[in-house]
């Protein structure tokens, strides 16, 4: 578990959560504040501590986060929730990441490349089953190595899953189409494999003219690669070729408009943008899921088909799974799942009480419309990708 230590100005000491990281001594070596003391306890028992420290010329205090929830604990907690919240098959995800890695590394070798993509198609065929097995998006995906390339593969898998959830919700009676959408989502950026040394960070904004050319041709390269390996499904090919088209016709590569954009591509486009906004791969300062939803909604009509944006919203809710939520009674929890009819009333895993102390064992709470506890605001994301520990102190 990563421990975070930061300096807090004296004036803010009693407004943050955490524990004192290092003992604070006066100039003549008198202990003013012992290490390990909880700031919330200090607030209650020694509210005049700030003036005492000030008197001794202290300006900052080092604070560290309170014990956080590890990925392992969180998984255990998920398992204890009734009814169970299913995690998407982590092994399948790991295999898919590995296989993506193989495809990218072998891109120079034509035969290996084709074999790699065929293997990936076989793996991908299991994803729609996973989506049907888990009707609500839940916290998903495994922790990954902190390597850009692996994270870009995670991006493709996230887009595939999100595309699948939206497609499943909008077209529940067309399983073959949902499957094609998942494949389209998975391979939407395969054309980027032709540029292994090109940095895609910031793609879609702030590119140099030369970079923009590379960026603009990856959908076409991807489509021809998929054709090369024998993919004939028009929905899959359409998703790969047209996922950067925009609803009002300002996209690439064909400047298609509205209904002319293949449906699978419209779904991948929304999933891709949402995933990019929340991803630490492309954004220096990733959006929280609820902020990303607002951004995507703001781009409806210029970039996206409004029906698909509604599908995204219905799939993940206003407070998507993984959102760290501050409740009206000051408790903090993680949103586990949202039901379509009740976007404001998800199920929440309570992790910290009103004073920021861990709740053990974790409890779940169903937010109810008629109840008096509601989500006051979203705090920070409990990352879907890296399952980093949730830290109430940093979140506040
Ligand atoms: Fe792309």
mmCIF file with all atom_site columns, C-alpha atoms and ligand atoms in Angstrom, residues 188-189 192 215 218 243-244 272, ligand 1:
data_model
loop_
_atom_site.group_PDB
_atom_site.id
_atom_site.type_symbol
_atom_site.label_atom_id
_atom_site.label_alt_id
_atom_site.label_comp_id
_atom_site.label_asym_id
_atom_site.label_entity_id
_atom_site.label_seq_id
_atom_site.pdbx_PDB_ins_code
_atom_site.Cartn_x
_atom_site.Cartn_y
_atom_site.Cartn_z
_atom_site.occupancy
_atom_site.B_iso_or_equiv
_atom_site.pdbx_formal_charge
_atom_site.auth_seq_id
_atom_site.auth_comp_id
_atom_site.auth_asym_id
_atom_site.auth_atom_id
_atom_site.pdbx_PDB_model_num
ATOM   1 C  CA  . UNK A 1 188 ? -10.558 0.290  -32.533 1.00 0.00 ? 188 UNK A CA  1
ATOM   2 C  CA  . UNK A 1 189 ? -6.993  1.541  -32.129 1.00 0.00 ? 189 UNK A CA  1
ATOM   3 C  CA  . UNK A 1 192 ? -1.769  2.637  -33.779 1.00 0.00 ? 192 UNK A CA  1
ATOM   4 C  CA  . UNK A 1 215 ? -3.364  10.189 -35.747 1.00 0.00 ? 215 UNK A CA  1
ATOM   5 C  CA  . UNK A 1 218 ? -4.785  5.008  -37.691 1.00 0.00 ? 218 UNK A CA  1
ATOM   6 C  CA  . UNK A 1 243 ? -14.637 5.681  -34.379 1.00 0.00 ? 243 UNK A CA  1
ATOM   7 C  CA  . UNK A 1 244 ? -13.224 9.215  -34.832 1.00 0.00 ? 244 UNK A CA  1
ATOM   8 C  CA  . UNK A 1 272 ? -13.550 5.816  -26.178 1.00 0.00 ? 272 UNK A CA  1
HETATM 9 FE FE1 . LIG B 2 .   ? -8.499  5.927  -32.137 1.00 0.00 ? 1   LIG B FE1 1
#
